[in-house]
Coordinates of N, CA and C and ligand atoms in Angstrom, one line a residue:
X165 N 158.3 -92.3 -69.3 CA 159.4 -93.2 -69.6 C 159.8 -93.0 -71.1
X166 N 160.8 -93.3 -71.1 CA 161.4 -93.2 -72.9 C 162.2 -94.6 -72.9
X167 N 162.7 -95.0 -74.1 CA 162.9 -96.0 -74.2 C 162.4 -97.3 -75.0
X168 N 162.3 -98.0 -75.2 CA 161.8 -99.1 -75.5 C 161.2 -100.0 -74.6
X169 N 160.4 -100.6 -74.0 CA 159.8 -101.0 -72.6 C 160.6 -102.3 -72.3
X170 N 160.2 -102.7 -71.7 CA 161.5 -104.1 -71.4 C 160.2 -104.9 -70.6
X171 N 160.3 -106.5 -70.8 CA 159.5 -107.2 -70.1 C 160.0 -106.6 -68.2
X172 N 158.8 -107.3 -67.6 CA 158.2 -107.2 -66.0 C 159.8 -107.9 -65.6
X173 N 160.4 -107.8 -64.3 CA 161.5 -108.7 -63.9 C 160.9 -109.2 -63.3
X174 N 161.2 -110.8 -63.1 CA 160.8 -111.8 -62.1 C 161.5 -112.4 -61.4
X175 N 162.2 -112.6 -60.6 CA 162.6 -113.1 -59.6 C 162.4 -115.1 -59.7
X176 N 163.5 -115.9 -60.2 CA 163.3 -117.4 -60.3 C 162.8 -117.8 -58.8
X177 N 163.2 -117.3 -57.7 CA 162.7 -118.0 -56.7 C 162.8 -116.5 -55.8
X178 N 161.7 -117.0 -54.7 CA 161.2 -116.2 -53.7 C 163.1 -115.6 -53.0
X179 N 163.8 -116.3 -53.3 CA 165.6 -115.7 -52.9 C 166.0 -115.1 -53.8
X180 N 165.9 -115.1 -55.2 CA 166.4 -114.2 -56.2 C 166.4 -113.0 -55.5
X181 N 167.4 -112.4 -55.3 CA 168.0 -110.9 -54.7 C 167.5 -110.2 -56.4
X182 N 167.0 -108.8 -56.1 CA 166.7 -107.7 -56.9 C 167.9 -107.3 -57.7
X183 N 168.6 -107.5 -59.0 CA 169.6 -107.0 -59.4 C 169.5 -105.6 -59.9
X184 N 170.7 -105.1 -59.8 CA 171.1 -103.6 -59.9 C 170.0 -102.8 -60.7
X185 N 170.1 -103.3 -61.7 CA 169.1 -103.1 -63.5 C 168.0 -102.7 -63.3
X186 N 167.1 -103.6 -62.2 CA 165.9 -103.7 -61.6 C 165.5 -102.7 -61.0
X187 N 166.6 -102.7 -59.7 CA 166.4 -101.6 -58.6 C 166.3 -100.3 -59.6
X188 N 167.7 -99.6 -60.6 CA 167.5 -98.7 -60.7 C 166.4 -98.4 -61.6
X189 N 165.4 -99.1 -62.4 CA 164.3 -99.1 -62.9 C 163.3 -98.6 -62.0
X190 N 163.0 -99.5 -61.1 CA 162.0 -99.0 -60.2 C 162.3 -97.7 -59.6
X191 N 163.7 -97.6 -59.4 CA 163.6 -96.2 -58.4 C 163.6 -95.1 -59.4
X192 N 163.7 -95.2 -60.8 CA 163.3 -94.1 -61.7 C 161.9 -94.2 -62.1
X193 N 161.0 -95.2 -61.9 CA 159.7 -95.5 -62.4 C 159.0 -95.0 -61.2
X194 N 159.6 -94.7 -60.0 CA 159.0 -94.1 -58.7 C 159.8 -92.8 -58.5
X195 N 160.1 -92.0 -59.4 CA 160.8 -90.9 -59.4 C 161.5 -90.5 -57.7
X196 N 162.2 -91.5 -57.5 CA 163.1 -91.5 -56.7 C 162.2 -91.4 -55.0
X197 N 161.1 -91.7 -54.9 CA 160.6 -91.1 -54.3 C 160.1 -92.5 -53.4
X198 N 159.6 -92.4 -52.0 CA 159.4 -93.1 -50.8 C 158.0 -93.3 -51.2
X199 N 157.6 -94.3 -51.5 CA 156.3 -94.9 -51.4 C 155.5 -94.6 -50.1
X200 N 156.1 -94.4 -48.8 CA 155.4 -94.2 -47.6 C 155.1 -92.9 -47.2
X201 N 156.6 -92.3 -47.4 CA 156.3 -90.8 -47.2 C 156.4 -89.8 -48.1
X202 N 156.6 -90.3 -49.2 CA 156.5 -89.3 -50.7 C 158.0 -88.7 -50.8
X203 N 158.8 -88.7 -49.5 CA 159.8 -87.6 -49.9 C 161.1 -88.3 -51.0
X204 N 161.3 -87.4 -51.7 CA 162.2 -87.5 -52.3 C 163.7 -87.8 -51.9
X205 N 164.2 -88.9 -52.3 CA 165.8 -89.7 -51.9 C 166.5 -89.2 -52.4
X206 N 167.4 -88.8 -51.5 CA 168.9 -87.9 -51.8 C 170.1 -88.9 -52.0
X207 N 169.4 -90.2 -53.2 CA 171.0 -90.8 -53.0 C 171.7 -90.7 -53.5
X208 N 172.0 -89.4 -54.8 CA 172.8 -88.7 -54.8 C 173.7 -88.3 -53.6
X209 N 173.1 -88.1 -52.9 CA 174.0 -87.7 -51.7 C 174.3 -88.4 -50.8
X210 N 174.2 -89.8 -51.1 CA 174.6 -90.5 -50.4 C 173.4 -91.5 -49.1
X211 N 172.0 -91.2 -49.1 CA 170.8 -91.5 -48.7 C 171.0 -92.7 -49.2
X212 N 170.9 -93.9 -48.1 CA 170.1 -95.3 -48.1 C 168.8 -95.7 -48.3
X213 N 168.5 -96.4 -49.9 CA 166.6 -96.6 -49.8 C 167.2 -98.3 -50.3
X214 N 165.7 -98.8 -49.9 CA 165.5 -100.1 -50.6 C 164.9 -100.0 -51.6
X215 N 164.9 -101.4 -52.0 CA 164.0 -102.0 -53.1 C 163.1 -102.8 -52.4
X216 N 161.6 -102.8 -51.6 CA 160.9 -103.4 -50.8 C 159.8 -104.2 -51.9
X217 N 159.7 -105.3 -51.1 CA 158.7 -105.9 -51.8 C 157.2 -105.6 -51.1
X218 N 156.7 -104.6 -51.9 CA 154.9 -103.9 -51.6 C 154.6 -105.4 -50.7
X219 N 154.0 -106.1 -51.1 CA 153.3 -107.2 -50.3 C 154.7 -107.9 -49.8
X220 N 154.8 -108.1 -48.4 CA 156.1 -109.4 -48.5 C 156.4 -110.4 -48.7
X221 N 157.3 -110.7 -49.2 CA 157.3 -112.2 -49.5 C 157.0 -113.4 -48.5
X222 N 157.0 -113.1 -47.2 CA 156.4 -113.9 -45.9 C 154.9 -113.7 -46.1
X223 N 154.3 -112.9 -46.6 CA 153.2 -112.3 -46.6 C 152.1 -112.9 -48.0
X224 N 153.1 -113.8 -48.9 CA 152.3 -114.2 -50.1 C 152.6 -113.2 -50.9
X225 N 153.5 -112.5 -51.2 CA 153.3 -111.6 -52.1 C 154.8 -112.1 -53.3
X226 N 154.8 -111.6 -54.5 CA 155.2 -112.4 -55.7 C 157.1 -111.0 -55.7
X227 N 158.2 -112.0 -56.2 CA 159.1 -111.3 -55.7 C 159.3 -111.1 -57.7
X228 N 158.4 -110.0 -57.6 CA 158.7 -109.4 -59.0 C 158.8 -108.2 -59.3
X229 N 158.7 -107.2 -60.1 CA 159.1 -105.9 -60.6 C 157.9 -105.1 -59.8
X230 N 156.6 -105.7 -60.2 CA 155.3 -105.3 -60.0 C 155.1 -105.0 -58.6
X231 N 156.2 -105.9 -57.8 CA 155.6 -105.6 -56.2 C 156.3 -105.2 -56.1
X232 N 157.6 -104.4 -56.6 CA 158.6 -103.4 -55.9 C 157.9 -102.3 -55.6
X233 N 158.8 -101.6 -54.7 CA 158.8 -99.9 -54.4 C 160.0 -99.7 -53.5
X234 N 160.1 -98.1 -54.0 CA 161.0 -97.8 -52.8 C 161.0 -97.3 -51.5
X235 N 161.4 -97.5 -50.5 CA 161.4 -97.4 -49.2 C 162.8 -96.6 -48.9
X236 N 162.4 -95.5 -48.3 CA 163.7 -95.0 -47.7 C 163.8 -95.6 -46.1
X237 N 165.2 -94.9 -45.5 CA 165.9 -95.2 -44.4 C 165.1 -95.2 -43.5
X238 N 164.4 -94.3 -43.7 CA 163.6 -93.5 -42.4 C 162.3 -94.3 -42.1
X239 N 161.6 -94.9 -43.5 CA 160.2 -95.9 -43.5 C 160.5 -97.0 -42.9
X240 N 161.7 -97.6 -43.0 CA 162.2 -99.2 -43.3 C 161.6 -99.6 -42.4
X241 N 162.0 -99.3 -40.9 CA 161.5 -100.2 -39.7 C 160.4 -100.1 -39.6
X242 N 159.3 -99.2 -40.3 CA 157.7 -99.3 -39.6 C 157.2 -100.0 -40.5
X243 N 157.4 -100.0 -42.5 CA 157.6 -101.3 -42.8 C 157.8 -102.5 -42.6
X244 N 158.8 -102.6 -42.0 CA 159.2 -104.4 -41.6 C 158.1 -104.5 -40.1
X245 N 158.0 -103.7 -39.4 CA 156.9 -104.2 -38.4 C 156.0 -104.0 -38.8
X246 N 155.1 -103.7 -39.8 CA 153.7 -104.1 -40.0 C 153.6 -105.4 -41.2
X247 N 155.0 -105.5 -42.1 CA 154.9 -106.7 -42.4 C 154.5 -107.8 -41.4
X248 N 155.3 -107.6 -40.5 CA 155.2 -108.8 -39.2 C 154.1 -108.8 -38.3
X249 N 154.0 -107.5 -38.4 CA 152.1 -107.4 -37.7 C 151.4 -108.3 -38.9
X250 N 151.1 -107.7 -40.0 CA 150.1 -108.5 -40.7 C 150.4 -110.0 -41.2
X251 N 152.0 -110.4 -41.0 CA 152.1 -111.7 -41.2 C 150.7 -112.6 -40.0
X252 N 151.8 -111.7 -38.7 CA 150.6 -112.7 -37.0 C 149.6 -112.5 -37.3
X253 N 148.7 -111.8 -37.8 CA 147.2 -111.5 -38.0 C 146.9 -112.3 -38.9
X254 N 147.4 -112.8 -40.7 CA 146.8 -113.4 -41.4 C 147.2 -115.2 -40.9
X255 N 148.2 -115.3 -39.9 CA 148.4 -116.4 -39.1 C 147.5 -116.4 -38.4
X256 N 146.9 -115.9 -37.6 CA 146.0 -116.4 -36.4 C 144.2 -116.2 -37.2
X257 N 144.3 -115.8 -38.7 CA 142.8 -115.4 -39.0 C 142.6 -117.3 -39.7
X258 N 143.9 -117.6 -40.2 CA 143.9 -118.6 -40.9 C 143.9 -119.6 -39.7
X259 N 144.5 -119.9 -38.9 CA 144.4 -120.9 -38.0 C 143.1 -121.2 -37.1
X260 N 142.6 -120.1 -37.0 CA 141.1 -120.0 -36.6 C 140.2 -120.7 -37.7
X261 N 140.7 -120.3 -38.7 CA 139.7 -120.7 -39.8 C 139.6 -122.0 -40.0
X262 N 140.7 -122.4 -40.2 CA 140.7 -124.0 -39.6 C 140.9 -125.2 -38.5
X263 N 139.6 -124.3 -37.4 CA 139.7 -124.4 -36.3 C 141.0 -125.1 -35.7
X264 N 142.3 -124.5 -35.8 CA 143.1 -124.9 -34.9 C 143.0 -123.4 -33.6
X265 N 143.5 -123.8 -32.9 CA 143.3 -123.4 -31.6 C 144.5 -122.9 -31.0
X266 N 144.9 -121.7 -30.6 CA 145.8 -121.4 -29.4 C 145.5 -121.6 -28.5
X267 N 147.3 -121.4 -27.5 CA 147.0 -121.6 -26.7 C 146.3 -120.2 -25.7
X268 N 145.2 -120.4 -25.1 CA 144.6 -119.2 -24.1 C 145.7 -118.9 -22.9
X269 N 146.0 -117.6 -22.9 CA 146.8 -117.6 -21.5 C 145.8 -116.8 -20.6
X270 N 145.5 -117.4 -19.4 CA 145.1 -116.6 -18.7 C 145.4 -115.9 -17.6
X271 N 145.8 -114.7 -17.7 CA 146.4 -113.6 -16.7 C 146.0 -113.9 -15.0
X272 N 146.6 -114.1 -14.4 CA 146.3 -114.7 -12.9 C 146.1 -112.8 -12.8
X273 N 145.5 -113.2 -11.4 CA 144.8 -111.8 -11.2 C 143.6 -112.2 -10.3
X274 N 143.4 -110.9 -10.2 CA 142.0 -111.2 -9.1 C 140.7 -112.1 -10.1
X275 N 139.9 -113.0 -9.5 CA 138.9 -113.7 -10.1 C 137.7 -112.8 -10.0
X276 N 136.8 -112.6 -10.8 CA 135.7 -112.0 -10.5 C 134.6 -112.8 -10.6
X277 N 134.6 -114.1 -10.7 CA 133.7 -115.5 -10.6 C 133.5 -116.1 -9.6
X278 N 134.1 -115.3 -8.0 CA 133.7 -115.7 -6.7 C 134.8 -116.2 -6.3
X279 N 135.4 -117.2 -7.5 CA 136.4 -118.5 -6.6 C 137.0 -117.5 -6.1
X280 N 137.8 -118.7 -4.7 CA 138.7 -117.6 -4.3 C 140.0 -118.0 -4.6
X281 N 141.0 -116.7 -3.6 CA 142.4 -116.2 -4.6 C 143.1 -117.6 -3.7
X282 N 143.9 -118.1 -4.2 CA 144.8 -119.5 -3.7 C 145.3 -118.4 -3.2
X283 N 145.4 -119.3 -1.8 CA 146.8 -118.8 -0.9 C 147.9 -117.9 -0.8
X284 N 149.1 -118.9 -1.5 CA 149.9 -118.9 -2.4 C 149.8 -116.9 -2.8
X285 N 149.0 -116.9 -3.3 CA 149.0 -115.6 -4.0 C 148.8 -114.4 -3.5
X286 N 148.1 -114.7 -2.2 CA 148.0 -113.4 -1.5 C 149.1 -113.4 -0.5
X287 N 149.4 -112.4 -0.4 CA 150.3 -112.1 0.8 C 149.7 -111.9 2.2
Ligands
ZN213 ZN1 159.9 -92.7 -46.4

């Protein structure tokens, strides 16, 4: 880096949108490059990346400079589904933990406990 350093950006509230300034900071402090897959962004040429927040913000994670990275086109959606994977997981480790309880679904199907099959269900 060259320059003079500049304080960390913070984000006033978890909705503070990433401004311009920011984004292109990080995407030169990440030499243009995909945190997931390493390759290098052609947005010179016109390539769509984000400015992703590393932890997400559904996820407890702080909407500041520190948790940026960039995410190209191609990462975005396996990104956003493992945010949402690991959101349901740290939801159901926490709700257990405080013994709250889901609900059990149990798959109708053959019993293997003897009872027998209602009626109804066999043809
Ligand atoms: Zn990528």
């Amino acid at each position: 880096m060259t320059g003079r350093s500049v304080p960390e950006w913070q984000g006033k509230t978890p909705d503070t949108p990433v401004p311009p300034r920011v984004r292109d900071r990080v995407f030169t402090t990440k030499d243009g490059r995909c945190h997931k897959c390493s390759r290098e962004i052609a947005a010179n040429r016109g390539e769509t990346w984000t400015c992703e927040h590393m932890i997400a913000l559904a996820n407890g994670g702080e909407n500041r400079e520190s948790n940026l990275d960039v995410t190209c086109s191609w990462c975005l959606p396996a990104k956003n589904a493992e945010d949402v994977a690991e959101k349901s997981m740290v939801y159901r480790k926490r709700t257990k933990a405080r013994g709250i309880k889901g609900r059990r679904r149990t798959i109708p199907g053959r019993r293997f406990d003897g009872t027998p099959i209602p009626a109804k269900w066999v043809d």
